[in-house]
Amino acid sequence: MSESRIVEELRFITNPRQKWCPTNLRPWPDFLQQQRIVFGTLYDTFPSDRRSFESRSFLSGLGSRIARRKITDEKALEYFLHNSVEDPVRAIMDELKKVEEVNRAFDLGNGIVFENHPHVMSDAAEEVVDRNLRADQICVYRSETADSESRTMLYVSEYKPPHKLTAPHLRLGLRPMNIHKEVVNRKTIPTSVDPDARFQYHAERLTAAAITQTYHYMIEGGLEHGLLTTGEAIVFLKIDWRKPETLFYHLAEQSAEAEAHPEHAHLCTAAAQYLAFSLIALSVPGGRSPHGQDERCEAMGKLKTWAEDFETTLRSVPDGERQPPESSPGYKPKAYEDVDRSPHLLRGKRRGHAKDRHTKEQVTKDPDESSESSDDESRRNVLGTPTPTERRTRGRNHQSQGGQGSQGTRHSQRPLALRPQGGGEGRCSKNGHKPYCTQKCLLGLVRGGVLDPGCPNILLHSRKPSDDHGYNHGSGRADARHPIDLAGFMKLFGEQLKQTLDDGITPLGQGGARGVLFKTSLLAYGYTFVSKGTVRAFIKDLEHEAAVYKRLLAIQGIYVPVFLGAIDLQPLNRTYYYDHRVYVVHMTFLSWGGHDLYSTESRQ
């Protein structure tokens, strides 16, 4: 390896990849109210006498076993969170999805998946890059099907060990601020003469560096939600995509909160708050479809980057300055003593308690309780869940329609207070329902031949580009030729990709070791085919595949798919953010070859 190449490799290792950085940091003002709404919805919809979960004796034993293992590094924290938080939340979700009313309220699908293995094409996968240590991250997905092959990312979770990012760091570092002005480009640095100010300075830098990394992946993934956890504390994060440069936060310290709210201690635990947060993410319109590629690109255009990552920042803090001085206010935990933590229930509705309920609280009526009809109206305004009468009516409507329109029913029953006021539905590709072109059609395009009368998109191919409603008079003739040649096709498609990565591109959720598949359309003429996208590390593999297709030109469209060409997105300054840390920058275009035998047999 040449010396210049070695230097380049070392630069890649030591220089952290620049991260998109939020401009403004703001408290998440209604987080606890949303949490109460979620718990109230669960109390309203989940049968109180249902016995679906592990016994207290098992949980007590599990807690004792986990408590013996100290959190000394990232792997120990991962073990702790997986066993004491993530797996229990997944198990609870598995039970909730079995109750139809709960499933409708939150659109649970087939539950959620905590995934800690990188996608085979992510920049953290071993074959893609074996020299970069991956930050400890968990991606949380909504599972659409029982086999979990069809899923949608809900939020990303980042781990930071509590000895690296302490609770005092978070208590003092999380405050309303302009991160660029007050942290990244801060002009004055406190000296050791003022230990409180010095610790505050380090706390703000460490906290900002940590949440910036999570924010970066939220922006790339088009996500509204994310979290950062140390095991001792959780920072819940939210992006309002109308103003994506602002990051909202809520700091949860579950142990202190449980002690401050003994009657509702079970709702303050890490598992309970993870559960509520997951249900909040599921309840957002667009939870199935993250914000589109073009919207993400537009947001990135408004953001600045920060090159210094958390580990670099941590190493810059002297060992003697990593703990707060005795006079620091950072020692006092945030317990939200003055906040009502009870579930937000229908006014006047009492929850039936099981005899062996651990806590003995009774949910009482509000002092200003009025009639049941006004209670229901208030509930709809605050929560958006239907009244019992509405549920019965909607249930009858759903059954009378044979299940059709159920998506709209579920959407209307999601907690309205959890929905953003705009921009959250995600974009639908314009080619989603367009049929694929025939092999003969695309072969004619490649060879400069005639249109295939049997192609379902023939009228779109014959459309005059200057008039969306005009068609060539010869479109029905058997000898009508393609309106463009292959070079024109590639030129138009390159211009389309530069303009949009949403319209005309639909991810199919399928892929292999070297690529992922998309349903793709040239919008100007309706040519519809598949594209295989890949990351930078595997471009040479797809270029080799393209060379093989060219050698097989004589049998294309007969024994192998028709090869249309390939486009590198990097000169277009575009990246398709396919999954967590999966950056598609190269696309190969092929005719659709049909379903594989396994999936065909499964459908039969």
Coordinates of C-alpha atoms in Angstrom, one line a residue:
M1 CA 0.0 0.0 0.0
S2 CA 1.4 3.4 -0.9
E3 CA 2.2 6.0 1.7
S4 CA -0.5 8.4 0.5
R5 CA -3.0 5.6 0.8
I6 CA -1.9 4.8 4.3
V7 CA -2.3 8.4 5.3
E8 CA -5.7 8.5 3.8
E9 CA -6.7 5.4 5.8
L10 CA -5.4 6.9 9.0
R11 CA -7.3 10.1 8.3
F12 CA -10.5 8.1 7.9
I13 CA -9.9 6.3 11.3
T14 CA -8.9 9.3 13.4
N15 CA -11.1 12.1 12.0
P16 CA -14.7 11.6 13.1
R17 CA -17.3 11.9 10.3
Q18 CA -18.9 15.3 10.5
K19 CA -22.4 15.2 12.1
W20 CA -25.4 17.2 11.4
C21 CA -25.8 19.4 14.5
P22 CA -29.0 21.0 15.8
T23 CA -29.0 24.8 16.0
N24 CA -31.4 25.1 18.9
L25 CA -31.9 22.9 22.0
R26 CA -35.3 23.2 23.7
P27 CA -37.2 21.3 26.4
W28 CA -39.9 19.0 25.2
P29 CA -42.7 20.9 27.0
D30 CA -45.6 18.3 26.9
F31 CA -43.6 15.1 27.1
L32 CA -45.0 14.1 30.5
Q33 CA -48.5 15.0 29.4
Q34 CA -48.1 12.8 26.3
Q35 CA -46.8 10.0 28.6
R36 CA -49.9 10.3 30.8
I37 CA -52.1 10.2 27.7
V38 CA -50.5 7.0 26.6
F39 CA -50.8 5.3 29.9
G40 CA -54.4 6.5 30.2
T41 CA -55.1 4.9 26.8
L42 CA -53.6 1.7 27.9
Y43 CA -55.7 1.7 31.1
D44 CA -58.8 2.4 29.0
T45 CA -58.2 -0.3 26.4
F46 CA -56.2 -3.2 27.9
P47 CA -58.3 -5.6 30.0
S48 CA -57.5 -5.2 33.7
D49 CA -58.1 -8.8 34.5
R50 CA -55.8 -10.2 31.8
R51 CA -52.8 -12.1 33.1
S52 CA -50.2 -11.8 30.4
F53 CA -46.9 -11.0 32.0
E54 CA -44.1 -12.5 34.1
S55 CA -44.6 -12.9 37.8
R56 CA -43.1 -10.5 40.3
S57 CA -40.9 -13.3 41.8
F58 CA -39.3 -13.9 38.3
L59 CA -38.8 -10.1 37.8
S60 CA -37.3 -9.8 41.3
G61 CA -34.9 -12.6 40.6
L62 CA -34.0 -11.1 37.2
G63 CA -33.3 -7.8 38.9
S64 CA -31.0 -9.4 41.5
R65 CA -29.0 -11.2 38.8
I66 CA -28.6 -8.0 36.7
A67 CA -27.7 -5.9 39.7
R68 CA -24.6 -8.1 40.4
R69 CA -23.1 -7.0 37.1
K70 CA -21.5 -3.6 37.2
I71 CA -21.8 -1.3 34.2
T72 CA -18.1 -0.8 33.4
D73 CA -18.2 -0.4 29.6
E74 CA -20.6 -0.2 26.6
K75 CA -21.0 -4.0 26.4
A76 CA -22.1 -4.2 30.1
L77 CA -24.6 -1.3 29.5
E78 CA -25.9 -3.1 26.4
Y79 CA -26.4 -6.3 28.5
F80 CA -28.2 -4.3 31.2
L81 CA -30.5 -2.4 28.8
H82 CA -31.3 -5.5 26.7
N83 CA -32.4 -7.6 29.7
S84 CA -34.0 -5.1 32.0
V85 CA -35.6 -2.6 29.5
E86 CA -35.7 -3.6 25.9
D87 CA -36.7 -7.2 26.1
P88 CA -39.5 -6.5 28.7
V89 CA -40.8 -3.7 26.5
R90 CA -40.8 -6.0 23.5
A91 CA -42.6 -8.7 25.5
I92 CA -45.3 -6.1 26.7
M93 CA -45.8 -5.0 23.1
D94 CA -46.3 -8.6 22.0
E95 CA -49.2 -8.8 24.5
L96 CA -50.6 -5.4 23.7
K97 CA -50.9 -6.2 19.9
K98 CA -53.1 -9.2 20.8
V99 CA -55.8 -6.8 22.1
E100 CA -57.7 -5.4 19.1
E101 CA -58.7 -2.2 20.8
V102 CA -55.1 -1.4 21.9
N103 CA -53.8 -2.3 18.4
R104 CA -56.2 0.1 16.8
A105 CA -55.4 2.9 19.2
F106 CA -51.6 2.8 18.6
D107 CA -51.4 0.9 15.2
L108 CA -49.0 -1.6 16.7
G109 CA -48.8 -3.9 13.6
N110 CA -46.8 -6.9 14.6
G111 CA -45.1 -5.2 17.5
I112 CA -41.6 -3.7 17.6
V113 CA -38.1 -5.0 17.1
F114 CA -35.0 -3.8 18.9
E115 CA -32.2 -4.3 16.4
N116 CA -28.5 -4.1 17.4
H117 CA -27.0 -5.8 14.4
P118 CA -26.1 -3.4 11.6
H119 CA -27.6 -3.8 8.2
V120 CA -25.3 -5.9 5.9
M121 CA -24.6 -2.7 3.9
S122 CA -24.3 -0.2 6.7
D123 CA -21.1 1.7 7.2
A124 CA -20.7 -0.2 10.5
A125 CA -21.0 -3.7 9.0
E126 CA -17.8 -5.6 9.2
E127 CA -17.5 -6.2 5.5
V128 CA -18.1 -2.6 4.6
V129 CA -15.6 -1.2 7.1
D130 CA -13.6 -3.3 9.6
R131 CA -11.5 -0.5 11.0
N132 CA -14.3 1.7 12.5
L133 CA -15.6 0.9 15.9
R134 CA -19.3 1.2 15.9
A135 CA -21.0 3.4 18.5
D136 CA -23.5 1.4 20.6
Q137 CA -26.8 1.9 19.0
I138 CA -30.1 0.2 18.8
C139 CA -32.6 0.8 16.0
V140 CA -36.2 0.3 17.0
Y141 CA -38.5 -0.8 14.2
R142 CA -42.3 -1.3 13.8
S143 CA -42.7 -4.9 12.5
E144 CA -45.3 -5.1 9.7
T145 CA -45.3 -8.9 9.4
A146 CA -44.7 -11.9 11.5
D147 CA -41.4 -12.7 9.9
S148 CA -40.1 -9.1 10.6
E149 CA -38.9 -8.8 7.0
S150 CA -41.2 -5.8 6.4
R151 CA -40.5 -3.2 9.0
T152 CA -40.2 0.6 9.4
M153 CA -37.8 2.4 11.7
L154 CA -39.4 4.2 14.6
Y155 CA -36.5 5.7 16.4
V156 CA -32.8 5.3 17.1
S157 CA -31.4 4.7 20.6
E158 CA -27.9 5.6 21.6
Y159 CA -25.9 4.2 24.6
K160 CA -23.4 6.1 26.7
P161 CA -22.0 4.5 29.8
P162 CA -22.8 6.4 33.0
H163 CA -19.1 6.8 34.0
K164 CA -18.5 8.7 30.7
L165 CA -21.7 10.8 30.6
T166 CA -22.8 11.2 34.2
A167 CA -26.2 12.3 35.5
P168 CA -24.7 15.7 36.6
H169 CA -23.4 16.2 33.1
L170 CA -26.9 15.7 31.7
R171 CA -28.6 17.8 34.4
L172 CA -26.4 20.8 33.7
G173 CA -25.7 20.3 30.0
L174 CA -29.4 20.0 29.0
R175 CA -30.8 23.6 28.9
P176 CA -32.3 25.9 26.2
M177 CA -29.4 27.1 24.1
N178 CA -28.0 27.8 20.6
I179 CA -25.5 25.0 20.4
H180 CA -23.4 26.7 17.7
K181 CA -23.1 29.9 19.5
E182 CA -22.9 28.7 23.1
V183 CA -21.0 25.4 22.7
V184 CA -19.4 24.8 19.3
N185 CA -18.1 28.4 18.8
R186 CA -17.9 29.5 22.4
K187 CA -15.4 32.3 22.7
T188 CA -14.5 32.1 26.4
I189 CA -13.5 29.0 28.4
P190 CA -13.8 29.1 32.2
T191 CA -10.7 28.3 34.1
S192 CA -10.1 26.1 37.1
V193 CA -10.4 29.2 39.4
D194 CA -14.2 28.8 39.0
P195 CA -14.8 25.0 39.3
D196 CA -18.6 25.3 39.0
A197 CA -18.4 27.2 35.7
R198 CA -15.7 24.9 34.5
F199 CA -17.8 21.8 35.1
Q200 CA -20.8 23.5 33.5
Y201 CA -18.6 24.1 30.4
H202 CA -17.6 20.4 30.2
A203 CA -21.2 19.3 30.9
E204 CA -22.5 21.3 28.0
R205 CA -19.8 20.1 25.6
L206 CA -20.2 16.4 26.5
T207 CA -24.0 16.6 26.4
A208 CA -24.1 18.5 23.1
A209 CA -21.7 16.1 21.5
A210 CA -23.7 13.1 22.7
I211 CA -27.1 14.3 21.5
T212 CA -25.7 15.6 18.3
Q213 CA -24.7 12.1 17.3
T214 CA -28.2 10.8 18.0
Y215 CA -29.7 13.9 16.2
H216 CA -27.5 13.2 13.2
Y217 CA -28.9 9.7 12.7
M218 CA -32.5 11.0 13.3
I219 CA -32.0 13.5 10.5
E220 CA -30.5 10.9 8.1
G221 CA -33.3 8.5 8.9
G222 CA -36.1 11.0 8.6
L223 CA -37.2 10.2 12.2
E224 CA -39.1 12.3 14.6
H225 CA -37.9 10.5 17.7
G226 CA -34.7 9.2 19.3
L227 CA -33.2 8.7 22.7
L228 CA -29.9 8.7 24.5
T229 CA -29.5 6.6 27.6
T230 CA -26.8 6.0 30.2
G231 CA -28.7 3.3 32.1
E232 CA -29.1 5.8 35.0
A233 CA -30.9 8.5 32.9
I234 CA -32.7 8.7 29.6
V235 CA -32.8 11.7 27.3
F236 CA -35.9 11.5 25.1
L237 CA -35.5 13.5 21.8
K238 CA -37.9 14.9 19.3
I239 CA -37.7 16.8 16.0
D240 CA -40.5 18.9 14.7
W241 CA -39.9 18.6 10.9
R242 CA -41.5 22.0 10.3
K243 CA -38.4 23.4 12.1
P244 CA -35.8 20.5 12.0
E245 CA -33.0 22.7 13.2
T246 CA -34.6 22.6 16.7
L247 CA -34.1 19.5 18.9
F248 CA -36.5 19.0 21.8
Y249 CA -35.4 17.0 24.9
H250 CA -36.8 15.5 28.1
L251 CA -34.5 14.2 30.8
A252 CA -35.9 11.2 32.7
E253 CA -34.2 9.9 35.9
Q254 CA -36.3 6.9 36.6
S255 CA -35.0 6.0 40.1
A256 CA -35.5 9.5 41.4
E257 CA -38.9 9.8 39.8
A258 CA -40.1 6.5 41.2
E259 CA -39.1 7.6 44.7
A260 CA -40.9 11.0 44.3
H261 CA -44.1 9.4 43.0
P262 CA -44.6 6.2 45.1
E263 CA -48.2 5.8 44.1
H264 CA -47.2 5.7 40.4
A265 CA -43.7 4.4 40.7
H266 CA -44.4 1.6 38.2
L267 CA -45.1 4.3 35.5
C268 CA -41.7 6.0 36.2
T269 CA -39.5 3.0 35.6
A270 CA -37.2 2.8 32.6
A271 CA -39.3 0.0 31.0
A272 CA -42.5 2.0 31.5
Q273 CA -41.0 5.2 30.0
Y274 CA -39.5 3.3 27.1
L275 CA -42.9 1.7 26.5
A276 CA -44.7 5.0 26.5
F277 CA -42.1 6.6 24.2
S278 CA -42.4 3.7 21.8
L279 CA -46.2 4.1 21.7
I280 CA -45.8 7.9 21.2
A281 CA -43.6 7.1 18.2
L282 CA -46.1 4.6 16.8
S283 CA -48.9 7.1 17.2
V284 CA -47.4 9.7 15.0
P285 CA -48.8 9.8 11.4
G286 CA -45.9 8.7 9.3
G287 CA -44.6 6.4 11.9
R288 CA -44.7 3.8 9.2
S289 CA -43.1 6.1 6.6
P290 CA -40.3 8.3 7.9
H291 CA -39.9 11.7 6.3
G292 CA -39.0 11.6 2.7
Q293 CA -35.5 11.7 1.1
D294 CA -36.1 15.2 -0.4
E295 CA -37.4 16.6 3.0
R296 CA -34.3 15.2 4.7
C297 CA -32.1 16.8 2.0
E298 CA -33.8 20.1 2.5
A299 CA -33.4 19.9 6.2
M300 CA -29.7 19.2 5.9
G301 CA -29.3 22.2 3.7
K302 CA -30.3 24.4 6.7
L303 CA -28.0 22.6 9.2
K304 CA -24.3 23.1 10.1
T305 CA -22.0 20.2 11.0
W306 CA -19.8 19.5 14.0
A307 CA -16.7 17.4 13.5
E308 CA -15.9 16.7 17.2
D309 CA -17.5 13.5 18.4
F310 CA -18.3 12.4 22.0
E311 CA -15.2 10.3 22.6
T312 CA -12.9 13.1 21.3
T313 CA -14.7 15.6 23.6
L314 CA -14.5 13.2 26.6
R315 CA -10.7 12.7 26.1
S316 CA -10.3 16.5 26.2
V317 CA -11.7 16.7 29.8
P318 CA -9.1 16.2 32.5
D319 CA -9.8 13.3 34.8
G320 CA -9.9 15.7 37.8
E321 CA -12.7 17.7 36.2
R322 CA -15.1 14.9 35.3
Q323 CA -17.0 15.1 38.7
P324 CA -18.9 18.2 39.8
P325 CA -17.6 20.2 42.7
E326 CA -19.4 19.9 46.0
S327 CA -21.2 23.2 45.5
S328 CA -22.5 22.2 42.1
P329 CA -26.3 22.1 41.5
G330 CA -25.7 19.1 39.3
Y331 CA -26.1 16.7 42.3
K332 CA -29.8 17.2 42.6
P333 CA -31.8 14.8 40.4
K334 CA -34.8 15.9 38.3
A335 CA -37.7 14.0 39.8
Y336 CA -40.6 16.3 38.6
E337 CA -42.2 16.2 42.1
D338 CA -44.9 18.8 41.2
V339 CA -46.0 17.0 38.1
D340 CA -49.1 14.7 38.1
R341 CA -47.8 11.3 36.9
S342 CA -51.2 9.4 37.1
P343 CA -52.6 8.1 33.8
H344 CA -54.9 10.5 32.0
L345 CA -58.1 8.6 32.2
L346 CA -61.7 9.4 31.2
R347 CA -63.1 11.7 33.8
G348 CA -65.2 9.6 36.2
K349 CA -63.9 6.3 34.9
R350 CA -62.4 4.1 37.6
R351 CA -59.9 1.4 36.7
G352 CA -60.8 -2.0 38.0
H353 CA -57.9 -3.2 40.1
A354 CA -56.8 -6.8 40.5
K355 CA -56.6 -8.2 44.0
D356 CA -52.9 -8.7 43.8
R357 CA -52.1 -5.2 42.5
H358 CA -48.8 -4.1 43.9
T359 CA -49.8 -0.5 44.4
K360 CA -53.0 0.5 46.2
E361 CA -53.7 3.7 44.4
Q362 CA -57.3 4.6 43.4
V363 CA -57.9 6.8 40.5
T364 CA -60.2 9.5 41.7
K365 CA -62.4 11.8 39.8
D366 CA -61.3 15.3 39.0
P367 CA -62.6 18.0 41.3
D368 CA -64.3 19.7 38.4
E369 CA -66.0 16.5 37.2
S370 CA -69.1 17.2 35.1
S371 CA -71.5 15.1 33.1
E372 CA -70.3 12.0 31.2
S373 CA -71.0 13.6 27.8
S374 CA -68.8 16.6 28.5
D375 CA -66.2 14.2 29.9
D376 CA -66.1 12.3 26.6
E377 CA -65.8 15.6 24.7
S378 CA -62.9 16.7 26.8
R379 CA -61.3 13.3 26.3
R380 CA -61.5 13.6 22.5
N381 CA -60.0 17.1 22.6
V382 CA -57.1 16.1 24.7
L383 CA -56.5 12.5 23.6
G384 CA -58.2 11.8 20.4
T385 CA -59.2 8.3 21.4
P386 CA -62.9 7.5 20.8
T387 CA -65.5 7.3 23.4
P388 CA -67.1 3.9 24.0
T389 CA -70.0 4.8 21.8
E390 CA -67.7 5.9 19.0
R391 CA -65.7 2.6 19.4
R392 CA -68.9 0.5 19.0
T393 CA -70.0 2.6 16.0
R394 CA -66.6 2.4 14.3
G395 CA -66.4 -1.3 15.0
R396 CA -69.7 -1.9 13.3
N397 CA -68.6 0.3 10.3
H398 CA -65.4 -1.6 10.1
Q399 CA -67.2 -5.0 10.0
S400 CA -69.8 -3.8 7.5
Q401 CA -67.0 -2.8 5.2
G402 CA -65.4 -6.2 5.4
G403 CA -62.3 -4.7 6.9
Q404 CA -61.7 -2.2 4.1
G405 CA -60.6 1.2 5.2
S406 CA -59.1 -0.1 8.4
Q407 CA -56.1 2.1 8.0
G408 CA -58.2 5.2 8.2
T409 CA -60.0 3.8 11.2
R410 CA -56.8 3.1 13.0
H411 CA -55.4 6.6 12.1
S412 CA -58.5 8.3 13.5
Q413 CA -58.1 6.4 16.8
R414 CA -54.5 7.3 17.4
P415 CA -54.0 9.9 20.2
L416 CA -54.6 13.2 18.6
A417 CA -52.5 15.0 21.2
L418 CA -49.5 12.9 20.0
R419 CA -49.8 14.0 16.4
P420 CA -47.8 16.8 14.9
Q421 CA -49.8 19.6 13.3
G422 CA -48.2 19.1 9.9
G423 CA -45.7 17.4 7.8
G424 CA -45.7 14.0 9.5
E425 CA -47.4 11.7 7.0
G426 CA -44.3 10.9 5.0
R427 CA -44.3 11.0 1.2
C428 CA -45.7 8.3 -1.1
S429 CA -43.8 7.7 -4.4
K430 CA -45.8 8.5 -7.5
N431 CA -44.9 5.1 -9.0
G432 CA -46.1 3.0 -6.1
H433 CA -49.1 1.4 -8.0
K434 CA -47.7 1.6 -11.5
P435 CA -47.1 -1.9 -13.1
Y436 CA -43.7 -2.9 -14.3
C437 CA -42.9 -2.6 -18.0
T438 CA -42.5 -5.9 -19.9
Q439 CA -39.2 -7.4 -20.8
K440 CA -40.0 -6.8 -24.5
C441 CA -40.8 -3.2 -23.9
L442 CA -37.5 -2.4 -22.2
L443 CA -35.5 -4.5 -24.6
G444 CA -37.0 -2.4 -27.4
L445 CA -35.9 0.7 -25.5
V446 CA -32.3 -0.6 -25.2
R447 CA -32.2 -1.7 -28.9
G448 CA -34.0 1.3 -30.3
G449 CA -36.9 -0.8 -31.4
V450 CA -40.7 -0.5 -31.3
L451 CA -43.0 -0.3 -28.4
D452 CA -44.5 -3.4 -27.0
P453 CA -48.3 -3.3 -27.4
G454 CA -48.6 -5.6 -24.4
C455 CA -46.8 -3.3 -22.0
P456 CA -49.2 -2.0 -19.4
N457 CA -47.5 1.5 -19.5
I458 CA -47.6 1.9 -23.3
L459 CA -49.9 5.0 -23.1
L460 CA -47.4 6.6 -20.7
H461 CA -44.5 5.9 -23.1
S462 CA -46.4 7.6 -25.9
R463 CA -47.3 10.7 -23.9
K464 CA -45.9 14.0 -25.2
P465 CA -43.6 15.3 -22.5
S466 CA -44.8 18.9 -23.1
D467 CA -48.4 17.9 -22.4
D468 CA -49.3 15.5 -19.6
H469 CA -52.7 14.9 -21.2
G470 CA -51.5 14.6 -24.8
Y471 CA -50.6 11.3 -26.6
N472 CA -48.9 10.6 -29.9
H473 CA -51.4 9.6 -32.5
G474 CA -49.4 6.5 -33.3
S475 CA -49.4 5.1 -29.8
G476 CA -51.8 2.3 -30.7
R477 CA -49.9 1.2 -33.8
A478 CA -47.9 -2.0 -33.6
D479 CA -44.9 -0.3 -35.2
A480 CA -44.9 2.8 -33.0
R481 CA -41.3 3.5 -31.8
H482 CA -40.1 4.4 -28.4
P483 CA -40.2 8.2 -27.9
I484 CA -36.6 8.3 -26.6
D485 CA -33.4 6.3 -27.0
L486 CA -31.4 4.7 -24.2
A487 CA -29.0 7.7 -24.0
G488 CA -32.0 10.1 -23.6
F489 CA -33.5 7.7 -21.0
M490 CA -30.4 7.8 -18.9
K491 CA -30.1 11.6 -19.3
L492 CA -33.6 12.2 -18.2
F493 CA -33.4 9.8 -15.3
G494 CA -30.2 11.4 -14.0
E495 CA -32.0 14.8 -14.1
Q496 CA -34.9 13.2 -12.2
L497 CA -32.7 11.7 -9.5
K498 CA -31.0 15.1 -9.0
Q499 CA -34.4 16.7 -8.5
T500 CA -36.1 14.0 -6.4
L501 CA -35.3 10.7 -4.6
D502 CA -39.0 10.3 -3.5
D503 CA -41.1 10.5 -6.7
G504 CA -40.5 7.6 -8.9
I505 CA -38.6 5.5 -6.3
T506 CA -40.2 3.0 -3.9
P507 CA -38.1 0.8 -1.7
L508 CA -39.2 -2.8 -1.9
G509 CA -37.7 -4.0 1.4
Q510 CA -35.7 -6.7 -0.4
G511 CA -32.0 -7.0 -0.9
G512 CA -28.9 -9.1 -0.5
A513 CA -25.2 -8.9 0.4
R514 CA -24.5 -6.3 -2.3
G515 CA -27.6 -4.3 -3.0
V516 CA -31.2 -3.3 -2.1
L517 CA -34.1 -3.2 -4.5
F518 CA -36.3 -0.3 -5.5
K519 CA -39.3 0.0 -7.8
T520 CA -38.3 2.8 -10.1
S521 CA -40.0 4.9 -12.8
L522 CA -38.9 7.5 -15.3
L523 CA -41.7 9.9 -14.5
A524 CA -41.6 11.7 -17.9
Y525 CA -42.5 8.6 -19.9
G526 CA -43.7 6.0 -17.3
Y527 CA -41.0 3.4 -17.9
T528 CA -41.1 1.3 -14.7
F529 CA -38.4 -1.2 -13.7
V530 CA -36.3 -2.2 -10.7
S531 CA -33.1 -0.6 -9.6
K532 CA -30.4 -2.2 -7.4
G533 CA -28.9 0.3 -5.1
T534 CA -25.6 -0.1 -3.2
V535 CA -23.2 1.7 -1.0
R536 CA -19.8 3.1 -1.9
A537 CA -17.9 0.0 -0.7
F538 CA -19.7 -2.3 -3.2
I539 CA -19.8 -0.1 -6.3
K540 CA -17.1 -2.2 -8.0
D541 CA -19.2 -5.3 -7.4
L542 CA -22.2 -3.8 -9.3
E543 CA -19.9 -2.5 -12.0
H544 CA -18.7 -6.1 -12.5
E545 CA -22.3 -7.3 -12.6
A546 CA -23.0 -4.6 -15.3
A547 CA -20.1 -6.0 -17.3
V548 CA -21.6 -9.5 -17.1
Y549 CA -25.0 -8.2 -18.3
K550 CA -23.3 -6.6 -21.3
R551 CA -21.7 -9.9 -22.2
L552 CA -25.1 -11.5 -22.1
L553 CA -26.8 -8.8 -24.3
A554 CA -28.0 -11.5 -26.8
I555 CA -30.1 -13.3 -24.2
Q556 CA -31.3 -10.3 -22.2
G557 CA -35.1 -10.2 -21.9
I558 CA -35.2 -13.9 -22.5
Y559 CA -33.1 -15.7 -19.9
V560 CA -31.8 -12.8 -17.9
P561 CA -33.3 -9.3 -17.1
V562 CA -32.7 -6.4 -19.5
F563 CA -29.9 -4.2 -18.3
L564 CA -30.7 -0.5 -18.8
G565 CA -27.6 1.2 -17.3
A566 CA -26.4 2.6 -14.0
I567 CA -26.0 6.0 -12.3
D568 CA -23.6 7.1 -9.6
L569 CA -25.5 9.5 -7.3
Q570 CA -22.3 11.0 -5.9
P571 CA -21.7 13.5 -8.8
L572 CA -25.3 14.5 -8.4
N573 CA -24.6 15.3 -4.7
R574 CA -27.4 13.0 -3.7
T575 CA -27.5 10.1 -1.2
Y576 CA -30.4 7.7 -0.6
Y577 CA -30.6 7.1 3.2
Y578 CA -32.1 3.6 3.0
D579 CA -31.7 2.4 6.5
H580 CA -29.6 3.3 9.6
R581 CA -26.2 4.1 8.3
V582 CA -27.0 2.6 4.9
Y583 CA -26.0 5.2 2.3
V584 CA -27.0 4.2 -1.2
V585 CA -25.0 6.1 -3.8
H586 CA -25.1 3.9 -6.9
M587 CA -28.0 2.5 -8.8
T588 CA -28.2 -0.2 -11.5
F589 CA -31.4 -0.4 -13.6
L590 CA -32.9 -3.7 -14.7
S591 CA -36.2 -5.0 -16.0
W592 CA -38.3 -6.7 -13.4
G593 CA -37.7 -10.5 -13.5
G594 CA -40.7 -11.6 -11.4
H595 CA -41.1 -13.0 -7.9
D596 CA -38.8 -15.6 -6.6
L597 CA -40.1 -19.2 -6.1
Y598 CA -40.1 -19.0 -2.3
S599 CA -42.2 -15.9 -2.1
T600 CA -44.6 -17.2 -4.8
E601 CA -45.1 -20.5 -2.9
S602 CA -45.6 -18.6 0.3
R603 CA -48.4 -16.5 -1.2
Q604 CA -50.1 -19.7 -2.5

